[in-house]
Coordinates of C-alpha atoms and ligand atoms in Angstrom, one line a residue:
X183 CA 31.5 -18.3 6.5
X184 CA 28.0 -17.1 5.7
X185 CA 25.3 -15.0 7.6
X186 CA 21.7 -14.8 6.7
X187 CA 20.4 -11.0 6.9
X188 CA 16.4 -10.7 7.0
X189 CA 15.3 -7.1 5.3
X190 CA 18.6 -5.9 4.1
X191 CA 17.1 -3.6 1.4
X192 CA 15.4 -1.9 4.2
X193 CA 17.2 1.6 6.3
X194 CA 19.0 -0.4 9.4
X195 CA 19.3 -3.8 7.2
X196 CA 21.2 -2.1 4.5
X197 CA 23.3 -0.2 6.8
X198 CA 24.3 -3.3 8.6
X199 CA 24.9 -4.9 5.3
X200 CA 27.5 -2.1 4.2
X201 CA 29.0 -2.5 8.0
X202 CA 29.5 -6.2 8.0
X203 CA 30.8 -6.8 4.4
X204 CA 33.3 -3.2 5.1
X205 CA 34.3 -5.3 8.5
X206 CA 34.2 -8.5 7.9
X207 CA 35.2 -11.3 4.9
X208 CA 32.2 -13.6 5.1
X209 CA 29.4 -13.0 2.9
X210 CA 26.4 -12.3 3.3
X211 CA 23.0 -13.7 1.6
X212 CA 20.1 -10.9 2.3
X213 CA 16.7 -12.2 2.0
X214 CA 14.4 -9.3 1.5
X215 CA 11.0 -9.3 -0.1
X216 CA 11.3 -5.4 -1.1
X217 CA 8.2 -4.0 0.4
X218 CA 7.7 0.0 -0.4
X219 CA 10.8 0.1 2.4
X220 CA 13.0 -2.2 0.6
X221 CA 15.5 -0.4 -1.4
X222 CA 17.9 -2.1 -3.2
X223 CA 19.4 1.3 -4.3
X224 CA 20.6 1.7 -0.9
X225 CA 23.4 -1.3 -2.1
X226 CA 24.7 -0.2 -5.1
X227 CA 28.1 -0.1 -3.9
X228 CA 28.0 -3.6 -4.1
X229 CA 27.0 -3.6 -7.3
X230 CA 29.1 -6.8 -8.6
X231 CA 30.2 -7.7 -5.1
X232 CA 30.2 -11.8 -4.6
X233 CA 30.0 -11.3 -1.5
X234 CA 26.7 -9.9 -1.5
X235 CA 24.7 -12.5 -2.4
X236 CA 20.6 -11.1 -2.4
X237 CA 17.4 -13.0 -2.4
X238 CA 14.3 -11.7 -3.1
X239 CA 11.5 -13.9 -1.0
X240 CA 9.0 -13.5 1.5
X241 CA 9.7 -14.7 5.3
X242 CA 6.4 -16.0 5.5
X243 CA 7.4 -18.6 2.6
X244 CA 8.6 -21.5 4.4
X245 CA 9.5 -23.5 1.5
X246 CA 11.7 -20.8 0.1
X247 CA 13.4 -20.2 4.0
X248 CA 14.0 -23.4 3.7
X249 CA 15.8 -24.0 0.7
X250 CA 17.8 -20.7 1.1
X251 CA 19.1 -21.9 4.7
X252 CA 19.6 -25.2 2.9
X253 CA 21.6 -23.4 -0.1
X254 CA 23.7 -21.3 2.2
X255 CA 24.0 -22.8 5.4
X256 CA 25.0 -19.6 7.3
X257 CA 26.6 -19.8 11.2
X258 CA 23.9 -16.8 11.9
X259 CA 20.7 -15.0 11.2
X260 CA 20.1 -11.7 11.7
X261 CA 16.9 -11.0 11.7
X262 CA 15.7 -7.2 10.4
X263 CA 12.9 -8.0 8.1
X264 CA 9.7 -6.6 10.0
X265 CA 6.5 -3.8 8.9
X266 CA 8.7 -0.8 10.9
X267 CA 6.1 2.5 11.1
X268 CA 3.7 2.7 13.5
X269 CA 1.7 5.1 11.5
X270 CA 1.0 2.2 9.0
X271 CA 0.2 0.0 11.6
X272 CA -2.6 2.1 12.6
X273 CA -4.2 2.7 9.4
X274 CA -3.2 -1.0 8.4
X275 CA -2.4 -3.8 11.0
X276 CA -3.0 -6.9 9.0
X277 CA 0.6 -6.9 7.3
X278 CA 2.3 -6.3 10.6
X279 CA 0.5 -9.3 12.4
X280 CA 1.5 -11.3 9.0
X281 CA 5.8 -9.9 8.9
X282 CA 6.5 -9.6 12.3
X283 CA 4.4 -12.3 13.3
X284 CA 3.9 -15.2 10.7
X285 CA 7.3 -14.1 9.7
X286 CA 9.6 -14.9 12.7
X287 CA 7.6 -17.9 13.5
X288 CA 8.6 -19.2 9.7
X289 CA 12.1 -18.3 9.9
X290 CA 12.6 -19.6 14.0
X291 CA 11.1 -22.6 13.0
X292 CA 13.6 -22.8 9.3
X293 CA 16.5 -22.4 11.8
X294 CA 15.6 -24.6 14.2
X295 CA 15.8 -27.3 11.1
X296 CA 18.7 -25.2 10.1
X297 CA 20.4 -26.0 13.8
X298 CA 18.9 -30.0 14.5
X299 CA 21.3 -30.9 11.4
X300 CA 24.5 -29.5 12.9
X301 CA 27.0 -30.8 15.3
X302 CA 29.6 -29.8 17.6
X303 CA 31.0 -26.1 17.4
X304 CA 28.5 -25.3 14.8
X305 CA 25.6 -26.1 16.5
X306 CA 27.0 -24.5 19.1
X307 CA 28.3 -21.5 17.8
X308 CA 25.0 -20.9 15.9
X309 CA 23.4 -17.6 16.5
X310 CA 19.7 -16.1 15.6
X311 CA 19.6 -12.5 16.2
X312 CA 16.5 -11.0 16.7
X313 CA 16.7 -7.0 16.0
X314 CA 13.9 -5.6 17.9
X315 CA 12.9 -2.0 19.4
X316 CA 12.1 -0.2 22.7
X317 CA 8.8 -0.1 21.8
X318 CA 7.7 -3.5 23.5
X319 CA 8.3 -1.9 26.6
X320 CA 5.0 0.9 26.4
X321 CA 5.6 4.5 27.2
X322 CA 7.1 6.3 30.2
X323 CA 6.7 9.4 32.5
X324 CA 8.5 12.1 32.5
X325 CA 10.1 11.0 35.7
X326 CA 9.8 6.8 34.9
X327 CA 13.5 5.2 35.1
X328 CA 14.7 4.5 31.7
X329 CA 13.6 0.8 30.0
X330 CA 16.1 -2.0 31.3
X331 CA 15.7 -5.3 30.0
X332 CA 13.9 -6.7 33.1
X333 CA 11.2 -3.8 32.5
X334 CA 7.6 -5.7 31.2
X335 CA 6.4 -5.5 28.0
X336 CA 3.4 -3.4 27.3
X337 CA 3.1 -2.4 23.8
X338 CA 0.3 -0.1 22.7
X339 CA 0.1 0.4 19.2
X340 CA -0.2 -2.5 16.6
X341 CA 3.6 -1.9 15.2
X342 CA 4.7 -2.7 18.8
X343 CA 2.1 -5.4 19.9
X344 CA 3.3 -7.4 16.9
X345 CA 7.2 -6.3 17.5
X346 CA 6.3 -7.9 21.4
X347 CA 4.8 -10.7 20.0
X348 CA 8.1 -11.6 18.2
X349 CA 10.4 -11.4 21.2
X350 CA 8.1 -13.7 23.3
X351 CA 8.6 -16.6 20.3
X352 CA 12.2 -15.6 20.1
X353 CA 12.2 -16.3 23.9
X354 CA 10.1 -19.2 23.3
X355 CA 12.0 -21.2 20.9
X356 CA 15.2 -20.9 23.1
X357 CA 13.5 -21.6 26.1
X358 CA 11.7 -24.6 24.3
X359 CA 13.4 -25.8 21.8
X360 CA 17.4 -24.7 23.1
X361 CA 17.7 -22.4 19.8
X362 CA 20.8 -20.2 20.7
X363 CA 18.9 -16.7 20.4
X364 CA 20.0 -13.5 21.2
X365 CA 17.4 -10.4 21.3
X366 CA 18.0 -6.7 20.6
X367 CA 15.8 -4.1 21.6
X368 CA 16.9 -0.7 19.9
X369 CA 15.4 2.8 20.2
X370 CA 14.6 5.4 17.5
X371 CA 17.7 4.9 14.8
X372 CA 18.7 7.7 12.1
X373 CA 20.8 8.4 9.5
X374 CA 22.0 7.6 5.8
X375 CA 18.8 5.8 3.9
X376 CA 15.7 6.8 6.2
X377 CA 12.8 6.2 4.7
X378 CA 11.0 9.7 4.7
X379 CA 8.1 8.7 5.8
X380 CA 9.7 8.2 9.6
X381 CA 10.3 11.9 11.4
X382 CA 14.1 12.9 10.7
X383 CA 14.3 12.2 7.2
X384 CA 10.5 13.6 6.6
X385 CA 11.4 16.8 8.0
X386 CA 14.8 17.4 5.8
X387 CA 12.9 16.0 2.8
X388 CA 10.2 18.4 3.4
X389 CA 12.7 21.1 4.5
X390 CA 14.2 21.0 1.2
X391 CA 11.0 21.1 -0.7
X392 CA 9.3 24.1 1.2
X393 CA 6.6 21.6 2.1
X394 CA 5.2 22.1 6.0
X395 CA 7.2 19.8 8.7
X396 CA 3.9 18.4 10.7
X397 CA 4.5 17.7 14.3
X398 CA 1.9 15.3 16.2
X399 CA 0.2 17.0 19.0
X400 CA 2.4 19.1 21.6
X401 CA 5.8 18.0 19.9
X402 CA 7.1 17.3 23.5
X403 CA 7.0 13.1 23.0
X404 CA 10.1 12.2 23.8
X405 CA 12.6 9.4 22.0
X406 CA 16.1 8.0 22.4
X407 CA 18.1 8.7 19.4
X408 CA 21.3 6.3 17.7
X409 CA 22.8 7.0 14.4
X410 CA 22.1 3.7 12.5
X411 CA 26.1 3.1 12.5
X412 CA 26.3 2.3 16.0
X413 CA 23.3 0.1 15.6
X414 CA 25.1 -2.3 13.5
X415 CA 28.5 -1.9 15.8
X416 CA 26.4 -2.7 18.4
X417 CA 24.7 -5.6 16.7
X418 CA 28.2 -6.7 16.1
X419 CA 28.8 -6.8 19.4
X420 CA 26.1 -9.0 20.7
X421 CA 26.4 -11.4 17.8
X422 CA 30.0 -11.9 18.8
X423 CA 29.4 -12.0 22.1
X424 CA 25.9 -11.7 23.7
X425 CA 25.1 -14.1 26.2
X426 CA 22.5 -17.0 24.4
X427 CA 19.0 -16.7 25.6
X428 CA 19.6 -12.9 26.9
X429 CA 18.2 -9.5 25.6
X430 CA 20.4 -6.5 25.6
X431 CA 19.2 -2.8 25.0
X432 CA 20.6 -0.5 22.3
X433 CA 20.5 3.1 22.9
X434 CA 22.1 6.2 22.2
X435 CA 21.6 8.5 25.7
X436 CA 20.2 10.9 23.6
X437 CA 16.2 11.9 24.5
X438 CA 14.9 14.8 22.8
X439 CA 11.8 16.1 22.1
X440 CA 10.4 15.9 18.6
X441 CA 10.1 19.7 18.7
X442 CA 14.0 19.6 19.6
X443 CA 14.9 17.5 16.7
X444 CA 13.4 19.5 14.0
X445 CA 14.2 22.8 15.7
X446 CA 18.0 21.3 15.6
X447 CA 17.3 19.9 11.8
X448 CA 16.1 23.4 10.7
X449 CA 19.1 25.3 12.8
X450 CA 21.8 22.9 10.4
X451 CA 19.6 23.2 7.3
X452 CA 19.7 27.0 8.1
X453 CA 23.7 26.8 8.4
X454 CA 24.1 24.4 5.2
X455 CA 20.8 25.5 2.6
X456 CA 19.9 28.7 3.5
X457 CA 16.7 29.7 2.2
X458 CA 15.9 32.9 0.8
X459 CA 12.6 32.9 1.7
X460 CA 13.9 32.6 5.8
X461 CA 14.3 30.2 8.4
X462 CA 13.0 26.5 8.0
X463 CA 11.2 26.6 11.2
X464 CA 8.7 28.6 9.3
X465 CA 7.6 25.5 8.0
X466 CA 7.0 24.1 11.6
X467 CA 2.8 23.0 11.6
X468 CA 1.1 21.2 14.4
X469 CA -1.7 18.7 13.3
X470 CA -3.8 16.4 15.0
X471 CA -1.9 13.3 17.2
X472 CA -0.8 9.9 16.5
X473 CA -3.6 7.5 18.2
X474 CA -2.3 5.9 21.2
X475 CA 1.1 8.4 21.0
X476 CA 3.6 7.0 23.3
X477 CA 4.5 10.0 25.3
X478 CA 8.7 8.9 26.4
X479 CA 11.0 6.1 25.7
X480 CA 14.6 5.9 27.5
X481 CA 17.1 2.9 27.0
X482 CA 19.1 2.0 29.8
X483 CA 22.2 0.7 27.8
X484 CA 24.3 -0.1 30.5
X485 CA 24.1 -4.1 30.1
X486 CA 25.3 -3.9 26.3
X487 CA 28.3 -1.5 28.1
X488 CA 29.0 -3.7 31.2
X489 CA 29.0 -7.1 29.0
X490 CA 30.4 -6.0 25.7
X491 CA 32.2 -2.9 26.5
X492 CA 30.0 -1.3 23.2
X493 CA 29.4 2.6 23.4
X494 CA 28.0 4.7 20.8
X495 CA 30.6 6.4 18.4
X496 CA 28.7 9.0 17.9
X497 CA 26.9 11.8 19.9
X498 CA 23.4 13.4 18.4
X499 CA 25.3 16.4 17.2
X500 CA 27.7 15.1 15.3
X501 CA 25.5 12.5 13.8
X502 CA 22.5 14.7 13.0
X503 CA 24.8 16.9 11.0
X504 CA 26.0 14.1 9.0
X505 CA 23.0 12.3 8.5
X506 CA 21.7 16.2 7.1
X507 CA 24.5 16.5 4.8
X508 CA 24.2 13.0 3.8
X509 CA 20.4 14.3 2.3
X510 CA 22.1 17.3 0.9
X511 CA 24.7 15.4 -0.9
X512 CA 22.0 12.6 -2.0
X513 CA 19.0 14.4 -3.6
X514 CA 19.4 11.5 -6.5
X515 CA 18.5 8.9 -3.7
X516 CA 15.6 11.4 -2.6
X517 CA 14.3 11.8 -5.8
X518 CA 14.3 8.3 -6.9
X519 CA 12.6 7.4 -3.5
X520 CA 9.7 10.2 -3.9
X521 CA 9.0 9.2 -7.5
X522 CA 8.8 5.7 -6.9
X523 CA 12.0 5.4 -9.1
X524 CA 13.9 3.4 -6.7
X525 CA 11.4 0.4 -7.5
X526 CA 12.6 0.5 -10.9
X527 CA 16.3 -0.8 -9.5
X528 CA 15.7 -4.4 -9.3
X529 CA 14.5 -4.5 -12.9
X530 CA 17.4 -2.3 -14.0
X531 CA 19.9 -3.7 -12.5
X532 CA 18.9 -7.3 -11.9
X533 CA 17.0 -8.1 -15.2
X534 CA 12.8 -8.1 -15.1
X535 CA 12.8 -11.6 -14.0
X536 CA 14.3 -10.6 -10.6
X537 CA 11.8 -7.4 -10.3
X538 CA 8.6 -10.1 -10.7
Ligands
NAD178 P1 12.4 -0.8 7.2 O1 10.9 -0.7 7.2 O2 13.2 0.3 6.7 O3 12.9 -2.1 6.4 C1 12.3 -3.3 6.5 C2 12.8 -4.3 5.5 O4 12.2 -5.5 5.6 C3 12.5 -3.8 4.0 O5 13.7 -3.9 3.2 C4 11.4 -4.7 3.6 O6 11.4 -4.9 2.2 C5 11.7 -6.0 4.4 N1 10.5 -6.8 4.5 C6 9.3 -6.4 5.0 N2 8.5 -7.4 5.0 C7 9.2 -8.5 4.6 C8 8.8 -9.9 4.4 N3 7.6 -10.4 4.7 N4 9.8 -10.7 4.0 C9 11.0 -10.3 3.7 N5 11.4 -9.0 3.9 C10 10.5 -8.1 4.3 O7 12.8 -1.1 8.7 P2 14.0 -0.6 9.6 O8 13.7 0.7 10.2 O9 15.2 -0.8 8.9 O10 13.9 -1.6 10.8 C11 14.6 -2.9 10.8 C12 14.3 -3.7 12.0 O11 14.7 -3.0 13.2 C13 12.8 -3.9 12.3 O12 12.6 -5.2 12.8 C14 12.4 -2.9 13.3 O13 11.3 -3.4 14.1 C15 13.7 -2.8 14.1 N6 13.9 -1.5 14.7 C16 13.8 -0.3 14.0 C17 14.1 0.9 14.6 C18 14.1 2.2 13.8 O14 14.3 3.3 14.4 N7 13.9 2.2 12.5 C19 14.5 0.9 15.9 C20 14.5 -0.3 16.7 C21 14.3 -1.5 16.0
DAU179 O1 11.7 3.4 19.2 C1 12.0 2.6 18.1 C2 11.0 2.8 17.0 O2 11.3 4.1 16.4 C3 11.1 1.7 15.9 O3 10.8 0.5 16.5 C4 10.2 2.0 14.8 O4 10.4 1.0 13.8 C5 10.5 3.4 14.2 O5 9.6 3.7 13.2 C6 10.5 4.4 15.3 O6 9.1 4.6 15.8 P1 8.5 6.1 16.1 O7 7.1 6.0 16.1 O8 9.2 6.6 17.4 O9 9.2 6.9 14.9 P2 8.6 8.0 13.9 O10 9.8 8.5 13.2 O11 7.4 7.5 13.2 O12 8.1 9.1 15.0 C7 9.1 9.7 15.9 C8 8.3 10.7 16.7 O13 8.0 11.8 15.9 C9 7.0 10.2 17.3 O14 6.8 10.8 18.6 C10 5.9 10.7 16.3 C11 6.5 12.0 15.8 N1 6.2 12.4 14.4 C12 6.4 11.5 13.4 C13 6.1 11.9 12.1 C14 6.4 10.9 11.0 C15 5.7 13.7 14.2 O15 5.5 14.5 15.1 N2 5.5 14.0 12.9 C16 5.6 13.2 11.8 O16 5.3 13.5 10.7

């Protein structure tokens, strides 16, 4: 058996990627156009692995969708690939209206050709899983009841808006068009290949180089945090056994402040890199606010728990202090990431045609 993964170059993609081929014996075919987030690097464990079979290719490229779904005929999609900082989506929204957007609709409208061919337990066993974030919901008091899935949507920044847009086709094409869909909608995720352009990794990277760790505003913006890990057990969880049509909420029970989450980053680089020149929160820097900065976001996981019996593995301490030692012990991945190295890895390991 097959699954198709959309953006599995990309931080929770490739994680999932590791998870499912380390838990599973199906393979898996990983359509991923490698934007600046796509990192093939982060799979070079499966360097050689037939089971890892990887396509580079736009979403938005129906013809190619097609012929990929055609080639492989997977029982699932799960469906990553998506513009994921809301800082870009400020400065530029175009490519998130075009991914997240123009994207989903190409590939929900590839599966449902996909699904209209099959018949009996694989048309009904099918699954497209659509990996989506808290963000759809807006932002909460200090005092608001945390998101459940029955909470409205009200997305504020383009990044969401475009995120929101995807889960009401998603909803559409099941409701429509009987596509068995399944929707998760995750909160903040860290852990082993962050991008460091997103908080967590930004601060260690900067950390390490004695550059200043900028927090937006007050710092006191609150997020759910859940070590990427249990996003893909969770993931897991719903694609085995999520209800069709239903949307379940991933979270961690971890809010913090952002001014938390570095102070605890700087306390365990402190511990496992001292610097000579003194503490880390020396570096701490306010500058001006994100535009439209969402003030709280909660997840109220308890559907995921009551339905599926999934819980997080790991609490925020222990996965903080791996995900910090992971960056010590990785400075190769760091480097090759701040260099623009890591762009290199398709041509290098995969020939020049495959970089094009
Ligand atoms: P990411 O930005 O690290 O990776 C995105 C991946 O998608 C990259 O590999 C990129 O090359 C690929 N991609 C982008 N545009 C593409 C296109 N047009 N065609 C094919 N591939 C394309 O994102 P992430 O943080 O791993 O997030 C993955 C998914 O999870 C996204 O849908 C995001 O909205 C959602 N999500 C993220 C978080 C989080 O904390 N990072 C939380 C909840 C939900
Ligand atoms: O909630 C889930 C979402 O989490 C995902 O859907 C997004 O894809 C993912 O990028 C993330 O969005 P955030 O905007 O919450 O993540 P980011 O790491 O960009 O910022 C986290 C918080 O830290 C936010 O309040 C802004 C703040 N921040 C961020 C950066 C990069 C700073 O204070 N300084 C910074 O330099």
């Amino acid at each position: 058996m097959t699954i198709l993964v959309t953006g599995g170059a990309g931080f929770i993609g490739s994680n999932f990627v590791l998870d499912w081929l380390a838990q599973s014996d199906e393979t898996v075919v990983n359509l991923d156009a490698l934007t600046y987030a796509g990192n093939l690097e982060n799979l070079a464990s499966l360097d050689g692995n037939p089971r890892h079979v990887f396509v580079k290719g736009d979403i938005c490229d129906r013809a190619l969708v097609d012929a990929t779904l055609a080639q492989h005929k997977p029982r699932a999609i799960v469906h990553f690939a998506a513009e994921s900082h809301v800082d870009r989506s400020i400065h530029g929204p175009g490519a998130f209206m075009r991914t997240n957007i123009d994207g989903t609709f190409t590939l929900l409208e590839a599966a449902r050709g996909l699904w209209s061919t099959l018949e009996g337990e694989a048309k009904a066993s099918f699954r497209f899983h659509h990996v989506s974030t808290d963000e759809v919901y807006g932002s909460l008091s200090p005092t608001d009841p945390a998101f459940a899935e029955t909470k409205g949507f009200e997305p504020n920044s383009p990044y969401s808006a475009s995120k929101a847009a995807s889960d009401h086709l998603v909803r559409a094409w099941h409701h429509t068009y009987g596509l068995p869909v399944v929707t998760t909608n995750c909160s903040n995720n860290y852990g082993p290949y962050h991008f460091p352009e997103k908080l967590i990794p930004l601060m260690i990277v900067n950390a390490l180089a004695g550059k200043a760790l900028p927090i937006y505003g007050d710092g006191q913006n609150v997020r759910d945090w859940l070590y990427v890990r249990d996003h893909a057990s969770a993931i897991r969880a719903v694609l085995a056994g999520g209800r069709v049509g239903e949307t379940y909420n991933i979270g961690g029970w971890n809010e913090k402040t952002n001014l938390e989450i570095v102070h605890t980053i700087c306390a365990l680089l402190d511990e496992l890199k001292p610097d000579p020149a003194g503490s880390y929160t020396r570096l701490i820097t306010y500058v001006k606010d994100r535009p439209g900065h969402d003030r709280r976001y909660a997840i109220d996981a308890r559907k995921v728990e009551r339905e599926l019996g999934w819980r997080p593995a790991e609490t925020f301490d222990t996965g903080i202090r791996k995900t910090v030692q992971w960056y010590l012990d990785h400075a190769g991945w760091v480097a090759n990431v701040q260099s623009g190295g890591y762009r290199d890895w398709v041509a290098k390991n995969y020939g020049e045609a495959a970089a094009a």
